[in-house]
mmCIF file of C-alpha atoms and ligand atoms in Angstrom:
data_model
loop_
_atom_site.group_PDB
_atom_site.id
_atom_site.type_symbol
_atom_site.label_atom_id
_atom_site.label_comp_id
_atom_site.label_asym_id
_atom_site.label_seq_id
_atom_site.Cartn_x
_atom_site.Cartn_y
_atom_site.Cartn_z
ATOM 1 C CA MET P 1 0.000 0.000 0.000
ATOM 2 C CA ILE P 2 0.982 3.575 -0.436
ATOM 3 C CA ARG P 3 0.050 6.415 1.867
ATOM 4 C CA LEU P 4 0.774 10.118 1.716
ATOM 5 C CA GLY P 5 0.027 11.803 5.043
ATOM 6 C CA LYS P 6 -0.352 15.565 5.352
ATOM 7 C CA LEU P 7 2.293 15.951 2.671
ATOM 8 C CA GLU P 8 3.501 19.478 1.993
ATOM 9 C CA LYS P 9 5.823 20.797 -0.702
ATOM 10 C CA ARG P 10 7.076 24.334 -1.219
ATOM 11 C CA PHE P 11 9.238 25.851 -3.911
ATOM 12 C CA GLY P 12 10.711 28.855 -2.108
ATOM 13 C CA ASP P 13 7.737 30.805 -0.760
ATOM 14 C CA GLN P 14 5.234 29.071 -3.011
ATOM 15 C CA LEU P 15 3.148 26.377 -1.357
ATOM 16 C CA VAL P 16 2.673 23.853 -4.176
ATOM 17 C CA LEU P 17 1.176 20.918 -2.236
ATOM 18 C CA ALA P 18 -0.675 21.333 1.050
ATOM 19 C CA ASP P 19 -2.125 18.795 3.406
ATOM 20 C CA ILE P 20 -2.172 15.954 0.871
ATOM 21 C CA ASP P 21 -3.718 12.752 2.233
ATOM 22 C CA ILE P 22 -3.933 9.934 -0.285
ATOM 23 C CA GLU P 23 -4.028 6.217 0.387
ATOM 24 C CA ILE P 24 -3.911 3.500 -2.250
ATOM 25 C CA ALA P 25 -4.411 -0.121 -1.301
ATOM 26 C CA GLU P 26 -2.234 -2.872 -2.767
ATOM 27 C CA GLY P 27 -3.420 -3.309 -6.361
ATOM 28 C CA GLY P 28 -5.335 -0.032 -6.301
ATOM 29 C CA VAL P 29 -5.269 2.456 -9.159
ATOM 30 C CA THR P 30 -5.710 6.150 -8.431
ATOM 31 C CA ALA P 31 -5.986 8.859 -11.075
ATOM 32 C CA LEU P 32 -4.943 12.405 -10.255
ATOM 33 C CA ILE P 33 -6.785 15.040 -12.220
ATOM 34 C CA GLY P 34 -6.678 18.807 -12.008
ATOM 35 C CA PRO P 35 -5.867 21.947 -13.958
ATOM 36 C CA SER P 36 -2.385 22.660 -15.231
ATOM 37 C CA GLY P 37 -0.264 23.899 -12.333
ATOM 38 C CA SER P 38 -2.403 22.212 -9.676
ATOM 39 C CA GLY P 39 0.562 20.130 -8.486
ATOM 40 C CA LYS P 40 -0.002 16.719 -10.109
ATOM 41 C CA SER P 41 3.556 16.280 -11.408
ATOM 42 C CA THR P 42 5.040 17.606 -8.185
ATOM 43 C CA LEU P 43 2.970 15.122 -6.206
ATOM 44 C CA LEU P 44 4.228 12.206 -8.317
ATOM 45 C CA ARG P 45 7.791 13.512 -8.059
ATOM 46 C CA CYS P 46 7.427 13.684 -4.272
ATOM 47 C CA VAL P 47 6.399 10.022 -4.159
ATOM 48 C CA ASN P 48 9.622 8.886 -5.804
ATOM 49 C CA LEU P 49 11.578 11.689 -4.145
ATOM 50 C CA LEU P 50 12.714 13.417 -7.304
ATOM 51 C CA GLU P 51 11.394 16.291 -5.156
ATOM 52 C CA MET P 52 11.729 16.292 -1.384
ATOM 53 C CA PRO P 53 8.580 17.223 0.541
ATOM 54 C CA GLN P 54 9.094 19.557 3.524
ATOM 55 C CA ARG P 55 6.459 18.065 5.789
ATOM 56 C CA GLY P 56 4.300 15.021 6.191
ATOM 57 C CA SER P 57 4.892 11.334 5.720
ATOM 58 C CA LEU P 58 5.189 8.885 2.898
ATOM 59 C CA ARG P 59 4.684 5.159 3.127
ATOM 60 C CA LEU P 60 5.374 2.665 0.348
ATOM 61 C CA GLY P 61 4.964 -0.919 1.485
ATOM 62 C CA GLU P 62 7.137 -1.236 4.577
ATOM 63 C CA GLU P 63 9.183 1.884 3.835
ATOM 64 C CA VAL P 64 8.130 4.961 5.785
ATOM 65 C CA LEU P 65 9.702 8.413 5.695
ATOM 66 C CA GLU P 66 8.763 11.445 7.778
ATOM 67 C CA PHE P 67 9.580 14.928 6.551
ATOM 68 C CA ARG P 68 10.264 17.965 8.732
ATOM 69 C CA PRO P 69 11.728 21.311 7.758
ATOM 70 C CA GLY P 70 15.423 21.472 8.523
ATOM 71 C CA THR P 71 15.996 17.718 8.771
ATOM 72 C CA ALA P 72 16.866 15.505 5.834
ATOM 73 C CA PRO P 73 15.584 11.913 5.770
ATOM 74 C CA SER P 74 18.297 9.252 5.876
ATOM 75 C CA ARG P 75 20.018 8.434 2.605
ATOM 76 C CA ALA P 76 19.251 4.761 3.049
ATOM 77 C CA GLY P 77 15.581 5.565 3.541
ATOM 78 C CA VAL P 78 15.498 7.758 0.447
ATOM 79 C CA HIS P 79 17.267 5.085 -1.602
ATOM 80 C CA ALA P 80 14.844 2.367 -0.482
ATOM 81 C CA MET P 81 11.848 4.597 -1.228
ATOM 82 C CA ARG P 82 13.144 5.377 -4.725
ATOM 83 C CA LEU P 83 13.560 1.688 -5.481
ATOM 84 C CA ALA P 84 9.939 1.071 -4.521
ATOM 85 C CA SER P 85 8.492 3.148 -7.364
ATOM 86 C CA GLY P 86 8.826 3.295 -11.135
ATOM 87 C CA MET P 87 7.993 6.409 -13.138
ATOM 88 C CA VAL P 88 6.548 6.831 -16.632
ATOM 89 C CA PHE P 89 6.808 10.340 -18.081
ATOM 90 C CA GLN P 90 4.682 12.213 -20.589
ATOM 91 C CA ASN P 91 7.550 12.349 -23.087
ATOM 92 C CA PHE P 92 8.817 8.792 -22.602
ATOM 93 C CA GLN P 93 12.411 9.870 -21.907
ATOM 94 C CA LEU P 94 14.027 6.753 -23.311
ATOM 95 C CA PHE P 95 17.814 6.820 -23.614
ATOM 96 C CA PRO P 96 18.279 7.657 -27.325
ATOM 97 C CA HIS P 97 21.663 5.961 -27.693
ATOM 98 C CA ARG P 98 20.510 2.637 -26.302
ATOM 99 C CA THR P 99 18.366 0.082 -28.059
ATOM 100 C CA VAL P 100 14.914 -0.783 -26.778
ATOM 101 C CA VAL P 101 16.058 -3.835 -24.826
ATOM 102 C CA GLU P 102 19.056 -1.955 -23.410
ATOM 103 C CA ASN P 103 16.709 0.766 -22.169
ATOM 104 C CA VAL P 104 14.708 -1.803 -20.244
ATOM 105 C CA MET P 105 17.838 -3.550 -18.877
ATOM 106 C CA GLU P 106 19.574 -0.347 -17.794
ATOM 107 C CA SER P 107 18.451 -0.056 -14.175
ATOM 108 C CA LEU P 108 18.795 -3.788 -13.583
ATOM 109 C CA LEU P 109 22.467 -3.584 -14.600
ATOM 110 C CA THR P 110 23.438 -0.278 -13.007
ATOM 111 C CA VAL P 111 21.281 -0.043 -9.883
ATOM 112 C CA HIS P 112 20.517 -3.667 -9.113
ATOM 113 C CA ARG P 113 23.789 -5.195 -10.352
ATOM 114 C CA TRP P 114 22.135 -8.003 -12.288
ATOM 115 C CA GLN P 115 24.202 -10.053 -14.685
ATOM 116 C CA ARG P 116 23.621 -9.238 -18.359
ATOM 117 C CA GLU P 117 21.911 -12.469 -19.334
ATOM 118 C CA PRO P 118 19.177 -12.577 -16.676
ATOM 119 C CA ALA P 119 18.674 -8.811 -17.145
ATOM 120 C CA ARG P 120 18.177 -9.309 -20.863
ATOM 121 C CA GLU P 121 15.781 -12.163 -20.263
ATOM 122 C CA ARG P 122 13.671 -10.129 -17.874
ATOM 123 C CA ALA P 123 13.720 -7.166 -20.270
ATOM 124 C CA LEU P 124 12.548 -9.359 -23.154
ATOM 125 C CA ALA P 125 9.754 -10.815 -21.021
ATOM 126 C CA LEU P 126 8.574 -7.308 -20.128
ATOM 127 C CA LEU P 127 8.780 -6.198 -23.757
ATOM 128 C CA ASP P 128 6.629 -9.197 -24.602
ATOM 129 C CA LYS P 129 4.094 -8.076 -22.021
ATOM 130 C CA VAL P 130 3.789 -4.606 -23.605
ATOM 131 C CA GLY P 131 3.781 -6.034 -27.143
ATOM 132 C CA MET P 132 7.224 -4.660 -28.050
ATOM 133 C CA ARG P 133 9.509 -7.686 -28.094
ATOM 134 C CA HIS P 134 9.746 -7.567 -31.880
ATOM 135 C CA LYS P 135 11.439 -4.152 -31.532
ATOM 136 C CA ALA P 136 13.984 -5.242 -28.907
ATOM 137 C CA ASP P 137 16.985 -4.255 -31.019
ATOM 138 C CA ALA P 138 15.499 -1.099 -32.542
ATOM 139 C CA TRP P 139 16.540 2.454 -31.668
ATOM 140 C CA PRO P 140 13.939 4.505 -29.789
ATOM 141 C CA ALA P 141 13.853 7.201 -32.491
ATOM 142 C CA THR P 142 12.550 4.668 -35.025
ATOM 143 C CA LEU P 143 9.441 3.917 -32.914
ATOM 144 C CA SER P 144 6.068 5.662 -32.799
ATOM 145 C CA GLY P 145 5.196 7.607 -29.648
ATOM 146 C CA GLY P 146 2.850 4.855 -28.495
ATOM 147 C CA GLN P 147 5.585 2.249 -28.975
ATOM 148 C CA GLN P 148 8.113 4.404 -27.113
ATOM 149 C CA GLN P 149 5.703 4.811 -24.226
ATOM 150 C CA ARG P 150 5.103 1.061 -24.058
ATOM 151 C CA VAL P 151 8.888 0.553 -23.864
ATOM 152 C CA ALA P 152 9.049 3.210 -21.139
ATOM 153 C CA ILE P 153 6.412 1.288 -19.179
ATOM 154 C CA ALA P 154 8.468 -1.920 -19.515
ATOM 155 C CA ARG P 155 11.536 -0.005 -18.340
ATOM 156 C CA ALA P 156 9.700 1.341 -15.283
ATOM 157 C CA LEU P 157 8.513 -2.180 -14.405
ATOM 158 C CA ALA P 158 11.945 -3.821 -14.745
ATOM 159 C CA PRO P 159 12.996 -3.529 -11.086
ATOM 160 C CA SER P 160 9.568 -4.784 -9.885
ATOM 161 C CA PRO P 161 8.451 -1.545 -8.225
ATOM 162 C CA ARG P 162 5.618 -1.639 -5.673
ATOM 163 C CA VAL P 163 3.923 1.269 -7.387
ATOM 164 C CA LEU P 164 3.947 2.580 -10.930
ATOM 165 C CA LEU P 165 3.765 6.376 -11.171
ATOM 166 C CA CYS P 166 2.577 7.755 -14.508
ATOM 167 C CA ASP P 167 2.684 11.453 -15.369
ATOM 168 C CA GLU P 168 0.222 12.138 -18.218
ATOM 169 C CA PRO P 169 1.251 8.917 -19.978
ATOM 170 C CA THR P 170 -0.986 9.488 -23.008
ATOM 171 C CA SER P 171 -1.059 13.244 -23.426
ATOM 172 C CA ALA P 172 1.783 13.444 -25.966
ATOM 173 C CA LEU P 173 0.050 10.855 -28.168
ATOM 174 C CA ASP P 174 -2.577 10.936 -30.908
ATOM 175 C CA PRO P 175 -5.812 9.246 -29.822
ATOM 176 C CA GLU P 176 -5.038 6.072 -31.754
ATOM 177 C CA LEU P 177 -1.577 5.691 -30.192
ATOM 178 C CA ALA P 178 -2.926 6.688 -26.781
ATOM 179 C CA GLY P 179 -5.301 3.722 -27.101
ATOM 180 C CA GLU P 180 -2.498 1.181 -27.245
ATOM 181 C CA VAL P 181 -0.913 2.695 -24.130
ATOM 182 C CA VAL P 182 -4.279 2.695 -22.317
ATOM 183 C CA ASP P 183 -4.618 -1.000 -23.192
ATOM 184 C CA VAL P 184 -1.235 -1.788 -21.636
ATOM 185 C CA LEU P 185 -2.010 0.226 -18.485
ATOM 186 C CA ALA P 186 -5.437 -1.412 -18.212
ATOM 187 C CA GLN P 187 -3.823 -4.840 -18.469
ATOM 188 C CA LEU P 188 -1.367 -3.954 -15.683
ATOM 189 C CA ALA P 189 -4.257 -2.709 -13.544
ATOM 190 C CA ARG P 190 -6.102 -6.008 -14.058
ATOM 191 C CA GLU P 191 -2.965 -7.879 -13.016
ATOM 192 C CA GLY P 192 -2.927 -5.977 -9.733
ATOM 193 C CA MET P 193 -0.216 -3.379 -10.287
ATOM 194 C CA THR P 194 -0.620 -0.508 -7.844
ATOM 195 C CA MET P 195 -0.685 2.755 -9.788
ATOM 196 C CA LEU P 196 -0.847 6.491 -9.230
ATOM 197 C CA MET P 197 -1.384 8.353 -12.472
ATOM 198 C CA ALA P 198 -1.811 11.997 -13.415
ATOM 199 C CA THR P 199 -3.958 12.369 -16.507
ATOM 200 C CA HIS P 200 -6.100 14.770 -18.489
ATOM 201 C CA ASP P 201 -7.746 11.847 -20.215
ATOM 202 C CA LEU P 202 -10.983 11.138 -18.365
ATOM 203 C CA ARG P 203 -11.523 8.057 -20.528
ATOM 204 C CA LEU P 204 -8.229 6.612 -19.282
ATOM 205 C CA ALA P 205 -9.177 7.466 -15.700
ATOM 206 C CA ALA P 206 -12.672 6.008 -16.140
ATOM 207 C CA ALA P 207 -11.269 2.835 -17.705
ATOM 208 C CA ILE P 208 -8.772 1.895 -15.047
ATOM 209 C CA ALA P 209 -8.900 4.027 -11.904
ATOM 210 C CA HIS P 210 -10.604 2.747 -8.764
ATOM 211 C CA GLU P 211 -10.368 6.201 -7.286
ATOM 212 C CA VAL P 212 -10.071 9.678 -8.788
ATOM 213 C CA VAL P 213 -8.510 12.540 -6.840
ATOM 214 C CA PHE P 214 -9.185 16.091 -8.001
ATOM 215 C CA LEU P 215 -6.385 18.517 -7.137
ATOM 216 C CA ASP P 216 -6.645 22.260 -7.421
ATOM 217 C CA GLY P 217 -4.168 24.800 -6.123
ATOM 218 C CA GLY P 218 -2.090 22.064 -4.527
ATOM 219 C CA ARG P 219 -4.940 20.708 -2.409
ATOM 220 C CA VAL P 220 -7.217 17.714 -2.699
ATOM 221 C CA VAL P 221 -10.625 19.216 -3.444
ATOM 222 C CA GLU P 222 -12.534 15.979 -3.795
ATOM 223 C CA ALA P 223 -11.940 12.249 -4.190
ATOM 224 C CA GLY P 224 -14.210 9.362 -5.106
ATOM 225 C CA THR P 225 -14.935 6.781 -7.750
ATOM 226 C CA ALA P 226 -14.512 7.859 -11.367
ATOM 227 C CA ARG P 227 -18.272 7.706 -11.831
ATOM 228 C CA ASP P 228 -18.971 9.904 -8.809
ATOM 229 C CA ILE P 229 -16.330 12.497 -9.637
ATOM 230 C CA PHE P 230 -17.230 12.664 -13.339
ATOM 231 C CA THR P 231 -21.014 12.502 -13.121
ATOM 232 C CA ARG P 232 -21.930 13.611 -9.582
ATOM 233 C CA PRO P 233 -19.179 15.951 -8.371
ATOM 234 C CA ARG P 234 -19.977 17.587 -5.043
ATOM 235 C CA GLN P 235 -17.747 20.620 -5.435
ATOM 236 C CA ALA P 236 -18.340 23.378 -7.960
ATOM 237 C CA ARG P 237 -14.629 23.479 -8.868
ATOM 238 C CA THR P 238 -14.671 19.777 -9.677
ATOM 239 C CA ALA P 239 -17.804 20.143 -11.789
ATOM 240 C CA ALA P 240 -16.284 23.043 -13.759
ATOM 241 C CA PHE P 241 -13.075 21.122 -14.372
ATOM 242 C CA VAL P 242 -14.826 17.933 -15.466
ATOM 243 C CA ALA P 243 -17.114 19.933 -17.766
ATOM 244 C CA SER P 244 -14.037 21.502 -19.410
ATOM 245 C CA LEU P 245 -12.781 18.002 -20.298
ATOM 246 C CA SER P 246 -16.128 16.412 -21.011
ATOM 247 C CA GLU P 247 -15.197 15.625 -24.626
ATOM 248 C CA THR P 248 -12.732 13.051 -23.235
ATOM 249 C CA LEU P 249 -15.417 11.274 -21.196
ATOM 250 C CA PRO P 250 -16.819 7.930 -22.324
ATOM 251 C CA GLU P 251 -19.977 8.688 -24.333
ATOM 252 C CA SER P 252 -22.323 6.858 -22.028
ATOM 253 C CA TRP P 253 -21.116 9.095 -19.179
ATOM 254 C CA SER P 254 -21.833 12.398 -20.844
ATOM 255 C CA ILE P 255 -22.970 15.081 -18.428
HETATM 256 N N1 ADP A 301 11.111 22.900 -9.890
HETATM 257 C C1 ADP A 301 10.195 23.857 -9.647
HETATM 258 N N2 ADP A 301 10.562 25.056 -9.124
HETATM 259 C C2 ADP A 301 9.647 26.001 -8.843
HETATM 260 N N3 ADP A 301 8.332 25.863 -9.051
HETATM 261 C C3 ADP A 301 7.898 24.699 -9.568
HETATM 262 C C4 ADP A 301 8.802 23.642 -9.893
HETATM 263 N N4 ADP A 301 8.090 22.605 -10.381
HETATM 264 C C5 ADP A 301 6.788 23.010 -10.380
HETATM 265 N N5 ADP A 301 6.680 24.261 -9.880
HETATM 266 C C6 ADP A 301 5.423 24.983 -9.684
HETATM 267 O O1 ADP A 301 4.577 24.172 -8.912
HETATM 268 C C7 ADP A 301 3.222 24.300 -9.326
HETATM 269 C C8 ADP A 301 2.669 22.934 -9.667
HETATM 270 O O2 ADP A 301 3.298 22.459 -10.838
HETATM 271 P P1 ADP A 301 3.106 20.985 -11.402
HETATM 272 O O3 ADP A 301 3.310 20.027 -10.306
HETATM 273 O O4 ADP A 301 3.975 20.870 -12.594
HETATM 274 O O5 ADP A 301 1.562 21.006 -11.808
HETATM 275 P P2 ADP A 301 0.761 20.082 -12.846
HETATM 276 O O6 ADP A 301 1.568 18.869 -13.100
HETATM 277 O O7 ADP A 301 -0.538 19.818 -12.154
HETATM 278 O O8 ADP A 301 0.576 20.919 -14.078
HETATM 279 C C9 ADP A 301 3.224 25.290 -10.494
HETATM 280 O O9 ADP A 301 2.920 26.558 -9.979
HETATM 281 C C10 ADP A 301 4.649 25.232 -10.969
HETATM 282 O O10 ADP A 301 5.017 26.442 -11.562
HETATM 283 MG MG1 MG A 302 2.261 18.029 -14.845
#
């Protein structure tokens, strides 16, 4: 399970995340929605400690870190927390000078000190899972965006993270290519992968999220099932935001 408790993040004087309480059970999928600048990426980056929160607590499985201004969490704790999550970015961020399979093997070799052969085997198995094994020896630049993102998902899964963090995984893709990435994420969700995902795509959220959290101004405004948040929001800000994205809702859910 993953739990953020009263998490707070500032950049200088700017309070970017305040009082964030989110809990995701093992195998749960939570979608983060909210306007641009509401803090979605920062929240994801705080979970894998690309950004350090100033206050609050973070739990991933058995790893727990507490944050207080003026004290840094232990390096061992930070390292363990980072290993517990994998991140998928909007723009894939594959290593351009490594082949597809080498991209997926990279962290196993450098961080986890696997031997080449077992690392390659695991990478090929993951590429199979995302339908990209046939491109194992291709260069990232020769792939479509949807293919690159599927490779990026395999790469994030390589070290068996407890949670997969996805930051707008489909928003750089045409609808058709987004579909193949949604299919892969939906498959992972069915297999019980715990996920926290920022997205503007309400269809993606509706398809796979058990819970939707609406962030605005760095605060959780409202949380609930996709159906409740998209069709029966309690807060006016949520309703306005959902209405602004209603063209991405499944047709049968139109509001
Ligand atoms: N590294 C940074 N330094 C200073 N401000 C930042 C940094 N990263 C994000 N911010 C600010 O934090 C706020 C939230 O940004 P972000 O998390 O990117 O929102 P979202 O992903 O929801 O669009 C914005 O006001 C943004 O300008
Ligand atoms: Mg963002």
